[in-house]
Structure formats: structure tokens, C-alpha cells
């Protein structure tokens, strides 16, 4: 069935009907009986005769009931977190230099490495203070200098364990840090 301008249509999943005002590609604009212009896809509309589909199928009392059910506030269901997602890192820190500075022109390798390590130290301290248990530091593969320096940094902390991050998600260029929380410490 081909829809055209001037056709009377009903909206399939809503208690609306109207007359087609314009058709632009896959967007059909209808003017509702209340005078509003609304856009729909052709699959959301059905052509009707002179009497609306609602008048043929429902009486006015059942229309009111359907409308009240549709406008009634629904209870929000709580989103269940899968067991696997519970153990995913809470925080990601991308240490790629282009994410940390606007331009790296004129910087020495020492300057670049210092910025990356200072950022890692700052984020790790923040996570410890805010009691965030897991962080992933994305350092990239490269020559492995940053990775070795990060391992040196992490080994200075008694309450930190570190290991390769999830290979499927990060490849070889990331280290996951687990911060053991001391329940006696109130930060």
C-alpha cells in the first residue's frame, strides 16, 4: 500500500491519527486531529478509510482506558549488573601523549615520559583517596619504556597489585591496577 499526501492514517503504536502533509524520503509528516505536525516512518503508519481505525475497533471508554494505561507512570526496573561487569575496572586512564597535551612539539622524550608518569601518579593517588578499586592505565605498546616506568611506580605502593589488562578489550597496551582497600582507613 502506497501512502500519499492527503491520506488519512493511524499511528500503529499510539492512539493518534491524522492526515499526511508531506513525504520526504523515509519521513512522513502528518497533521494530527489536534493540529500537531508529527514525523513517522512509513512502517509506523497504516492508511485508514474516512472513519479512523480507533473508532472502528474501540469505543470511547476503551480508548480512554488505553490512553490512561499508556500515560500512567511505569515502575522503573533496576538494572542488574552482570557478574562479569562487576569486576571490570571502574576507571580508565589513557596515557597516550596526544590525550594529555595539546601539542608535543619541542618536548624531549624525558618531558613526555614525565607528563605521562605524573598523570599516572596523580590518577592513582586520586583512586586511592576516592576508594576506587580498579583502574586501567592505557599506555600503548611502543618500546615498553612507559610500561616499565609504570610498573616501577606501582611497585612503590604496598596496597597496589598490577597485571596485564583484559587482552580482548585493550590488547597488549594496558595495565590493570587493583587497589586493596584497608577498611580501617577513613579517607
CSV table of C-alpha atoms in Angstrom, one decimal:
chain,number,residue,atom,x,y,z
A,1,UNK,CA,0.0,0.0,0.0
A,2,UNK,CA,1.5,3.3,-1.1
A,3,UNK,CA,1.0,6.3,1.2
A,4,UNK,CA,0.5,9.7,-0.4
A,5,UNK,CA,-0.1,13.3,0.7
A,6,UNK,CA,-3.8,13.7,1.8
A,7,UNK,CA,-4.2,10.1,3.0
A,8,UNK,CA,-5.8,9.6,6.4
A,9,UNK,CA,-3.6,7.4,8.6
A,10,UNK,CA,-3.4,6.0,12.1
A,11,UNK,CA,-0.2,5.5,14.1
A,12,UNK,CA,0.3,1.8,14.8
A,13,UNK,CA,1.8,2.0,18.4
A,14,UNK,CA,0.0,5.1,19.6
A,15,UNK,CA,-3.6,6.5,19.9
A,16,UNK,CA,-3.0,9.0,17.1
A,17,UNK,CA,-4.4,9.6,13.7
A,18,UNK,CA,-4.0,12.4,11.1
A,19,UNK,CA,-3.6,13.4,7.5
A,20,UNK,CA,-0.3,13.1,5.6
A,21,UNK,CA,1.1,16.6,5.0
A,22,UNK,CA,4.5,15.8,3.4
A,23,UNK,CA,6.7,12.8,2.5
A,24,UNK,CA,10.4,13.3,2.4
A,25,UNK,CA,12.3,10.0,1.8
A,26,UNK,CA,11.6,7.8,4.8
A,27,UNK,CA,10.0,10.6,6.9
A,28,UNK,CA,6.3,11.2,6.7
A,29,UNK,CA,4.8,14.3,8.4
A,30,UNK,CA,1.2,14.0,9.5
A,31,UNK,CA,-1.1,16.6,11.0
A,32,UNK,CA,-3.0,15.1,13.9
A,33,UNK,CA,-6.6,15.7,14.7
A,34,UNK,CA,-5.4,18.2,17.4
A,35,UNK,CA,-3.4,20.2,14.8
A,36,UNK,CA,0.1,19.0,15.7
A,37,UNK,CA,2.7,18.1,13.0
A,38,UNK,CA,4.5,14.8,13.8
A,39,UNK,CA,7.0,12.8,11.8
A,40,UNK,CA,6.9,9.0,11.4
A,41,UNK,CA,8.4,6.2,9.3
A,42,UNK,CA,6.1,4.5,6.8
A,43,UNK,CA,6.2,1.3,8.8
A,44,UNK,CA,4.7,3.1,11.8
A,45,UNK,CA,1.6,4.2,9.9
A,46,UNK,CA,-1.5,2.5,8.5
A,47,UNK,CA,-3.9,4.0,5.9
A,48,UNK,CA,-7.5,4.3,7.1
A,49,UNK,CA,-10.8,4.9,5.5
A,50,UNK,CA,-12.8,8.0,6.3
A,51,UNK,CA,-13.6,6.7,9.8
A,52,UNK,CA,-10.5,6.3,11.9
A,53,UNK,CA,-9.3,2.8,12.9
A,54,UNK,CA,-9.8,3.7,16.5
A,55,UNK,CA,-13.5,4.4,16.0
A,56,UNK,CA,-14.0,1.1,14.2
A,57,UNK,CA,-12.3,-1.0,16.8
A,58,UNK,CA,-12.7,0.7,20.1
A,59,UNK,CA,-15.5,2.6,21.8
A,60,UNK,CA,-14.6,5.9,23.5
A,61,UNK,CA,-14.4,4.3,27.0
A,62,UNK,CA,-11.9,1.7,26.0
A,63,UNK,CA,-9.8,4.5,24.2
A,64,UNK,CA,-9.7,6.4,27.5
A,65,UNK,CA,-8.6,3.2,29.3
A,66,UNK,CA,-5.8,2.5,26.8
A,67,UNK,CA,-4.7,6.2,26.9
A,68,UNK,CA,-4.5,6.2,30.7
A,69,UNK,CA,-2.5,2.9,30.7
A,70,UNK,CA,0.0,4.5,28.2
A,71,UNK,CA,0.4,7.7,30.2
A,72,UNK,CA,0.5,6.0,33.6
A,73,UNK,CA,3.9,6.1,35.1
A,74,UNK,CA,5.6,2.8,35.0
A,75,UNK,CA,7.9,1.4,37.7
A,76,UNK,CA,11.5,1.6,36.7
A,77,UNK,CA,13.1,-1.7,36.9
A,78,UNK,CA,16.5,-1.8,38.4
A,79,UNK,CA,19.3,-2.6,36.0
A,80,UNK,CA,21.0,-5.8,37.0
A,81,UNK,CA,24.8,-5.8,36.7
A,82,UNK,CA,26.2,-9.0,35.3
A,83,UNK,CA,28.8,-10.7,37.5
A,84,UNK,CA,31.5,-10.1,34.8
A,85,UNK,CA,30.8,-6.4,34.7
A,86,UNK,CA,31.1,-6.0,38.4
A,87,UNK,CA,34.7,-6.9,38.2
A,88,UNK,CA,35.5,-4.7,35.3
A,89,UNK,CA,37.7,-1.6,36.0
A,90,UNK,CA,35.9,1.4,37.4
A,91,UNK,CA,38.3,3.9,35.9
A,92,UNK,CA,40.3,4.2,32.7
A,93,UNK,CA,43.3,6.5,32.2
A,94,UNK,CA,44.6,6.9,28.7
A,95,UNK,CA,48.3,7.9,28.9
A,96,UNK,CA,48.8,8.5,25.2
A,97,UNK,CA,50.5,11.8,25.0
A,98,UNK,CA,48.1,13.3,22.5
A,99,UNK,CA,45.3,12.8,25.1
A,100,UNK,CA,47.3,14.7,27.8
A,101,UNK,CA,48.8,17.8,26.0
A,102,UNK,CA,47.6,20.0,23.1
A,103,UNK,CA,50.9,19.8,21.2
A,104,UNK,CA,54.1,18.0,21.9
A,105,UNK,CA,56.3,20.0,19.6
A,106,UNK,CA,59.6,20.9,21.2
A,107,UNK,CA,59.2,18.4,24.0
A,108,UNK,CA,62.0,15.9,24.8
A,109,UNK,CA,61.4,12.3,25.4
A,110,UNK,CA,62.1,12.9,29.1
A,111,UNK,CA,59.4,15.7,29.2
A,112,UNK,CA,56.9,13.4,27.5
A,113,UNK,CA,57.6,10.5,29.9
A,114,UNK,CA,57.4,12.8,32.9
A,115,UNK,CA,54.0,14.1,31.9
A,116,UNK,CA,52.7,10.6,31.5
A,117,UNK,CA,54.1,9.4,34.8
A,118,UNK,CA,52.9,12.5,36.7
A,119,UNK,CA,49.4,11.9,35.2
A,120,UNK,CA,49.5,8.2,36.2
A,121,UNK,CA,50.7,9.0,39.8
A,122,UNK,CA,48.0,11.7,40.2
A,123,UNK,CA,45.2,9.4,38.9
A,124,UNK,CA,46.5,6.6,41.2
A,125,UNK,CA,46.5,8.8,44.2
A,126,UNK,CA,43.0,10.1,43.3
A,127,UNK,CA,41.7,6.5,43.0
A,128,UNK,CA,43.3,5.6,46.4
A,129,UNK,CA,41.7,8.7,48.0
A,130,UNK,CA,38.3,8.0,46.5
A,131,UNK,CA,38.5,4.3,47.2
A,132,UNK,CA,38.2,3.2,43.6
A,133,UNK,CA,39.4,-0.4,43.5
A,134,UNK,CA,40.3,-0.9,39.8
A,135,UNK,CA,42.0,1.3,37.2
A,136,UNK,CA,43.3,0.6,33.8
A,137,UNK,CA,46.2,2.6,32.5
A,138,UNK,CA,46.3,2.6,28.8
A,139,UNK,CA,49.9,3.1,27.8
A,140,UNK,CA,50.1,1.5,24.3
A,141,UNK,CA,52.7,-1.0,23.2
A,142,UNK,CA,55.6,1.1,21.8
A,143,UNK,CA,59.1,0.2,23.1
A,144,UNK,CA,57.8,-0.6,26.5
A,145,UNK,CA,59.6,2.3,28.4
A,146,UNK,CA,56.4,3.8,29.8
A,147,UNK,CA,55.1,0.3,30.8
A,148,UNK,CA,58.3,-0.4,32.7
A,149,UNK,CA,58.2,3.0,34.4
A,150,UNK,CA,54.6,2.5,35.4
A,151,UNK,CA,55.5,-0.9,36.9
A,152,UNK,CA,58.2,0.8,38.9
A,153,UNK,CA,55.7,3.4,40.1
A,154,UNK,CA,53.1,0.8,41.1
A,155,UNK,CA,55.6,-1.3,43.0
A,156,UNK,CA,56.3,1.6,45.3
A,157,UNK,CA,52.7,1.2,46.8
A,158,UNK,CA,52.1,-1.6,49.3
A,159,UNK,CA,48.4,-1.7,48.7
A,160,UNK,CA,48.6,-2.0,44.9
A,161,UNK,CA,48.7,-5.0,42.6
A,162,UNK,CA,49.1,-4.7,38.9
A,163,UNK,CA,48.8,-7.0,35.9
A,164,UNK,CA,48.0,-7.1,32.2
A,165,UNK,CA,44.6,-5.7,31.4
A,166,UNK,CA,41.9,-7.7,29.6
A,167,UNK,CA,43.5,-8.6,26.3
A,168,UNK,CA,40.2,-8.7,24.4
A,169,UNK,CA,39.3,-5.2,25.3
A,170,UNK,CA,42.8,-3.4,25.4
A,171,UNK,CA,45.2,-5.6,23.6
A,172,UNK,CA,48.8,-5.6,24.9
A,173,UNK,CA,48.9,-1.9,25.6
A,174,UNK,CA,47.3,-1.6,29.0
A,175,UNK,CA,47.9,-2.4,32.7
A,176,UNK,CA,45.2,-3.0,35.2
A,177,UNK,CA,45.8,-1.9,38.8
A,178,UNK,CA,43.9,-3.3,41.8
A,179,UNK,CA,44.0,-1.2,44.9
A,180,UNK,CA,43.4,-3.2,48.1
A,181,UNK,CA,41.2,-1.2,50.4
A,182,UNK,CA,42.1,-1.0,54.1
A,183,UNK,CA,38.7,-0.9,56.0
A,184,UNK,CA,40.4,0.8,58.9
A,185,UNK,CA,41.5,3.8,56.8
A,186,UNK,CA,38.9,6.6,56.6
A,187,UNK,CA,39.8,9.0,53.8
